[in-house]
XYZ file of C-alpha atoms in Angstrom:
374
model
C -29.736 -5.950 6.611
C -27.439 -8.010 7.889
C -24.523 -9.285 6.417
C -25.103 -12.065 3.522
C -22.704 -14.844 2.124
C -21.613 -16.764 -0.860
C -19.747 -19.152 -1.843
C -16.157 -17.897 -2.694
C -14.932 -20.026 -5.494
C -15.077 -24.323 -5.006
C -12.323 -26.359 -3.408
C -12.463 -30.314 -3.917
C -9.336 -31.879 -1.924
C -8.651 -35.444 -3.126
C -5.600 -38.412 -2.564
C -4.013 -39.106 0.851
C -5.538 -38.847 3.988
C -8.702 -36.780 2.397
C -9.766 -40.202 0.994
C -10.808 -40.752 4.739
C -13.758 -39.337 6.437
C -13.238 -35.943 7.692
C -10.666 -33.103 7.298
C -7.328 -33.104 8.871
C -6.825 -31.059 11.347
C -3.016 -30.112 10.119
C -5.069 -28.347 6.905
C -7.015 -25.978 9.029
C -4.060 -23.751 8.468
C -4.183 -23.604 4.808
C -7.598 -21.818 5.264
C -6.339 -18.654 6.942
C -2.997 -18.971 4.596
C -4.984 -18.873 1.294
C -6.739 -15.330 2.883
C -4.236 -13.772 3.423
C -2.675 -14.357 -0.354
C -6.021 -13.417 -1.806
C -5.894 -9.976 0.644
C -1.869 -9.784 -0.458
C -2.825 -10.171 -5.000
C -6.510 -8.016 -4.411
C -4.064 -5.166 -2.815
C -2.321 -5.321 -5.326
C -4.433 -5.523 -7.945
C -6.502 -2.246 -6.625
C -3.060 0.064 -6.356
C -3.001 -0.358 -10.207
C -6.445 0.678 -10.436
C -5.568 3.850 -7.879
C -1.992 5.054 -8.602
C -2.015 8.026 -6.953
C -3.294 6.085 -3.436
C 0.611 5.440 -1.136
C -1.475 2.446 0.509
C -4.945 0.261 0.316
C -7.606 0.972 2.487
C -8.527 -0.087 5.783
C -10.752 -2.426 4.492
C -8.661 -4.977 3.377
C -7.539 -6.090 6.597
C -11.723 -6.967 7.177
C -11.898 -9.152 3.968
C -12.122 -12.622 5.407
C -13.952 -16.187 4.395
C -15.471 -18.524 6.661
C -15.727 -22.796 6.238
C -19.276 -22.711 6.789
C -19.532 -26.465 5.806
C -17.053 -29.522 5.170
C -18.709 -31.892 2.381
C -18.408 -35.823 1.046
C -16.184 -37.023 -1.620
C -13.456 -37.448 -0.986
C -13.230 -33.289 0.894
C -15.193 -31.162 -0.257
C -14.543 -27.730 2.061
C -17.152 -24.755 1.563
C -15.213 -21.034 1.701
C -17.987 -18.075 1.633
C -16.628 -14.888 1.813
C -19.151 -11.703 2.784
C -21.620 -9.768 1.096
C -24.060 -7.038 2.232
C -24.025 -4.015 3.927
C -21.655 -4.820 6.679
C -19.493 -6.434 4.270
C -15.687 -4.494 4.179
C -15.791 -5.161 -0.315
C -15.943 -1.874 -2.108
C -19.268 -0.659 -3.821
C -18.278 0.715 -6.814
C -16.191 -1.200 -9.592
C -13.997 -2.069 -6.968
C -16.710 -4.515 -5.450
C -14.604 -7.852 -7.365
C -11.010 -7.415 -6.765
C -11.342 -10.262 -4.118
C -12.524 -12.268 -6.983
C -10.247 -10.841 -9.201
C -7.274 -12.045 -6.905
C -8.940 -15.362 -6.941
C -8.640 -15.817 -10.352
C -5.836 -14.436 -10.888
C -3.763 -17.262 -8.327
C -5.930 -20.162 -9.943
C -4.341 -18.906 -13.147
C -0.663 -19.031 -11.811
C -1.332 -22.329 -10.877
C -2.755 -23.487 -14.208
C 0.125 -21.959 -15.871
C 2.711 -23.374 -13.332
C 1.091 -27.164 -13.486
C 1.432 -26.849 -17.442
C 4.955 -26.383 -17.398
C 4.939 -22.631 -17.583
C 5.842 -19.919 -15.928
C 4.207 -17.358 -12.927
C 2.654 -14.642 -15.192
C 3.347 -11.361 -15.254
C 0.194 -10.203 -13.866
C 0.872 -11.857 -10.334
C 2.624 -9.271 -7.860
C 5.656 -9.970 -6.698
C 5.087 -8.412 -3.103
C 2.447 -11.465 -3.343
C 4.689 -14.017 -3.988
C 6.174 -15.568 -0.530
C 2.440 -16.143 0.750
C 1.940 -17.339 -2.679
C 4.883 -20.310 -2.266
C 3.983 -21.100 1.867
C 0.076 -21.651 0.821
C -0.232 -25.510 0.217
C 2.979 -26.011 2.266
C 0.296 -29.027 4.524
C 0.094 -30.842 1.248
C 1.816 -34.229 0.404
C 2.792 -35.868 -1.679
C -0.152 -37.763 -3.487
C -2.659 -35.044 -2.113
C -4.356 -32.559 -4.565
C -6.686 -28.717 -4.783
C -9.183 -28.736 -7.345
C -10.294 -25.330 -7.973
C -13.775 -24.550 -9.867
C -13.969 -27.917 -11.307
C -15.350 -27.943 -14.138
C -15.075 -24.356 -15.036
C -13.019 -22.455 -17.516
C -10.964 -21.405 -14.344
C -10.482 -24.579 -12.599
C -6.786 -25.251 -11.104
C -4.926 -27.770 -9.383
C -2.519 -27.279 -7.029
C 0.402 -29.692 -5.419
C 3.257 -30.533 -3.588
C 5.144 -30.477 -7.163
C 3.448 -27.764 -8.436
C 4.344 -25.768 -5.033
C 7.962 -26.384 -5.157
C 7.739 -25.356 -8.602
C 6.845 -22.542 -7.413
C 9.099 -21.640 -5.049
C 12.160 -22.265 -7.114
C 10.213 -19.609 -9.252
C 9.652 -17.233 -6.237
C 13.872 -17.240 -5.457
C 14.019 -14.854 -8.147
C 14.167 -11.967 -5.828
C 14.359 -9.110 -9.318
C 11.098 -9.030 -11.128
C 10.839 -6.360 -14.218
C 6.762 -4.078 -12.749
C 5.698 -1.157 -13.990
C 4.646 0.553 -10.560
C 4.719 4.271 -8.997
C 8.417 5.542 -7.484
C 7.714 8.037 -5.080
C 10.244 10.283 -3.988
C 13.048 13.597 -4.867
C 14.590 13.778 -8.420
C 18.178 13.880 -6.252
C 20.214 14.000 -10.464
C 19.487 14.101 -13.745
C 22.174 13.393 -16.418
C 21.172 14.310 -19.944
C 23.834 13.415 -21.848
C 23.837 8.944 -20.393
C 19.941 8.711 -19.937
C 20.438 8.563 -15.882
C 18.757 10.232 -13.035
C 18.775 9.677 -9.972
C 16.117 9.839 -7.367
C 15.742 9.666 -3.282
C 13.155 7.598 -2.375
C 10.598 8.222 -0.155
C 10.311 5.513 1.632
C 13.315 4.731 3.436
C 15.846 6.968 2.555
C 17.828 5.227 0.063
C 18.639 6.911 -3.462
C 18.354 4.906 -6.134
C 19.540 4.692 -10.234
C 16.885 5.213 -12.627
C 17.180 5.390 -16.846
C 14.921 7.304 -19.481
C 14.188 6.125 -22.980
C 12.736 10.048 -24.053
C 14.111 12.789 -23.752
C 11.042 14.496 -23.919
C 10.954 13.865 -19.864
C 14.705 15.538 -19.071
C 12.755 19.220 -18.899
C 9.880 17.263 -16.216
C 12.863 15.372 -14.306
C 14.764 19.068 -13.507
C 11.696 20.940 -12.775
C 11.938 18.737 -9.834
C 15.362 18.012 -9.181
C 16.449 18.419 -6.241
C 19.167 21.498 -5.150
C 19.026 24.041 -3.329
C 15.327 24.439 -3.211
C 13.038 22.130 -1.406
C 11.511 20.331 -4.045
C 8.745 17.996 -4.242
C 7.834 14.679 -3.591
C 7.047 13.367 -7.098
C 5.412 10.051 -8.152
C 7.174 8.276 -10.693
C 5.341 6.167 -13.521
C 7.994 3.848 -14.254
C 9.203 0.367 -15.754
C 11.685 -0.734 -12.455
C 13.034 -3.171 -10.691
C 11.390 -4.998 -7.664
C 12.416 -7.536 -5.319
C 10.075 -10.218 -3.426
C 10.085 -7.729 -0.661
C 8.570 -4.801 -2.774
C 11.814 -2.974 -2.714
C 12.299 -0.759 -5.956
C 15.650 -1.523 -6.804
C 16.137 0.348 -10.062
C 14.038 2.409 -12.371
C 14.414 0.815 -16.409
C 12.332 3.853 -18.399
C 10.383 6.650 -16.962
C 6.240 6.740 -18.627
C 5.054 10.141 -16.673
C 6.278 11.878 -13.745
C 3.679 14.694 -11.810
C 3.919 15.989 -7.716
C 2.328 14.131 -5.028
C 1.287 17.044 -2.994
C -0.975 19.792 -4.636
C 1.153 22.289 -6.593
C 0.497 25.497 -3.907
C 1.095 22.907 -0.583
C 4.672 22.475 -2.212
C 4.830 25.834 -3.016
C 4.079 26.981 0.971
C 6.612 24.487 2.462
C 9.099 26.096 -0.737
C 8.457 29.061 0.634
C 9.214 28.531 4.638
C 12.376 26.862 3.763
C 13.849 29.757 2.395
C 12.775 31.716 5.576
C 16.503 33.203 7.221
C 17.012 33.007 10.483
C 15.426 36.311 12.466
C 12.528 36.109 9.402
C 10.239 36.619 12.834
C 11.330 40.577 14.215
C 14.484 39.776 14.621
C 14.143 35.992 16.148
C 12.585 32.742 14.819
C 14.692 29.872 13.869
C 14.873 28.500 9.906
C 12.494 25.734 9.566
C 14.938 22.679 7.973
C 14.865 20.337 5.373
C 14.564 17.696 7.911
C 11.545 19.330 9.211
C 9.779 20.148 6.283
C 10.388 16.233 4.856
C 7.859 15.345 7.754
C 5.809 17.942 7.171
C 5.241 16.679 3.542
C 5.482 12.773 4.528
C 2.115 14.018 6.935
C 0.234 15.844 4.531
C 0.976 12.791 2.194
C -0.674 10.737 4.651
C -3.785 12.570 5.245
C -4.368 13.436 0.860
C -6.516 10.383 0.580
C -8.782 10.890 2.924
C -10.092 14.223 0.950
C -9.380 16.533 3.658
C -9.407 20.641 2.764
C -5.798 22.755 2.669
C -4.428 23.761 5.993
C -3.077 26.837 7.625
C 0.843 26.754 6.964
C 2.621 27.781 9.534
C 6.489 28.306 10.488
C 7.007 28.689 14.442
C 8.936 30.680 16.085
C 11.690 27.521 17.632
C 11.950 25.843 14.076
C 8.648 24.147 13.598
C 6.331 23.757 10.902
C 2.571 24.576 12.516
C -0.977 23.136 10.250
C -4.006 24.620 11.306
C -7.848 23.391 9.944
C -10.258 25.664 11.408
C -14.296 25.440 11.396
C -17.413 27.280 12.400
C -17.086 24.098 15.512
C -13.468 24.026 15.838
C -9.966 24.163 15.701
C -7.335 21.185 14.899
C -3.281 22.212 14.650
C -0.832 19.890 14.114
C 2.978 20.857 15.293
C 6.432 19.176 13.526
C 8.671 20.561 16.302
C 11.946 20.988 15.506
C 12.967 17.748 16.891
C 10.549 16.504 14.393
C 7.394 15.478 16.997
C 4.155 15.571 16.354
C 1.626 17.904 18.753
C -1.786 17.434 16.962
C -4.269 20.051 19.526
C -7.584 19.960 18.592
C -11.089 21.864 20.608
C -14.516 22.343 19.826
C -15.737 26.104 19.843
C -19.547 24.493 20.966
C -18.409 21.910 23.702
C -16.393 21.604 26.836
C -14.246 19.048 24.278
C -10.381 18.876 23.314
C -7.857 16.405 22.393
C -4.264 17.030 23.205
C -1.940 13.675 21.863
C 2.361 13.710 21.069
C 3.118 11.995 19.147
C 7.379 10.497 18.050
C 8.616 10.898 14.368
C 8.434 7.518 13.803
C 4.660 7.027 15.119
C 4.062 8.956 11.411
C 0.971 6.711 10.607
C -0.602 7.084 13.992
C -0.322 10.271 14.301
C -2.293 10.897 11.020
C -4.606 8.275 11.693
C -5.262 10.369 15.391
C -4.881 13.521 12.975
C -7.616 12.700 10.697
C -9.855 11.714 13.487
C -9.112 15.010 14.542
C -10.557 17.209 11.733
C -13.488 15.178 11.551
C -14.530 15.588 14.613
C -14.019 18.994 14.937
C -13.335 21.512 11.636
C -15.861 20.216 9.550
């Protein structure tokens, strides 16, 4: 059975150019902007439901809308979203996330049109695309969404101008997960510092409950290699999705499984000469790169690798099965060298990546593990 499709909401364009026959060509770009907006909002909804994930699944990049018809009176474009076995939509309770995104967009349009603000459930990182949508609208032209339904909303240039004014706010209070390492805890004034895993920037945080202090101190980054933690928090976020500060901590827990983090801590404690008088120290920078690579792989459900220090100050990860073996060495210079081979056939993989190609290395490594070590 191939891909099926069904209407994705309804549009009705009225006023100005839309009172004439046909659809103006310059309006076609609006459908692409709308598609990007739906995807941005849907991603944010998905990540709220799956707080332990580091990024949204690749299915989101496969979502596409199609303009299947343009009907008379004034102009009624018909957008359809895919359904069926080839659909990028999810099979579980996330399957309706794109329709939910569509309704949240219309809820925001209705709120702004009624003189209110952008609702708090609208994802801040989708505001930029939200302010771009409707660029081709001229004064006196309108888009009516889902007319006659509870979710109906209207869009116009006046509403778009208001959205742009509201979107110029560069700080938003959000509930989100902040990933990083705790670098300081100051119980007397209820503050702490965290180094963000995303960009290495150290930001300030506050906590309202003293009960959180033991957890913060447990993961404090002092002499030992502290694990990367996930801080469920109320935070201030910029329109570019950057965390500016943490206003309160709701919960904190390590991101990697405990035994994975403990093994990295063991490697950090190795002294020079650990291998019968030879063996270089594994520096913190290399271990952070190893941790980042493991975090990239964690959502795929892979088994824990064997984790070894190398004589030259690197770290080797190894996955082995009856079918084959896969290794990834993170060198002292933070390069990632991946090698895989089959035990039953003349087949192997061999590729190197720079420190800036972490995501590409993780995808290549995951493919090797699935092919050779499962």
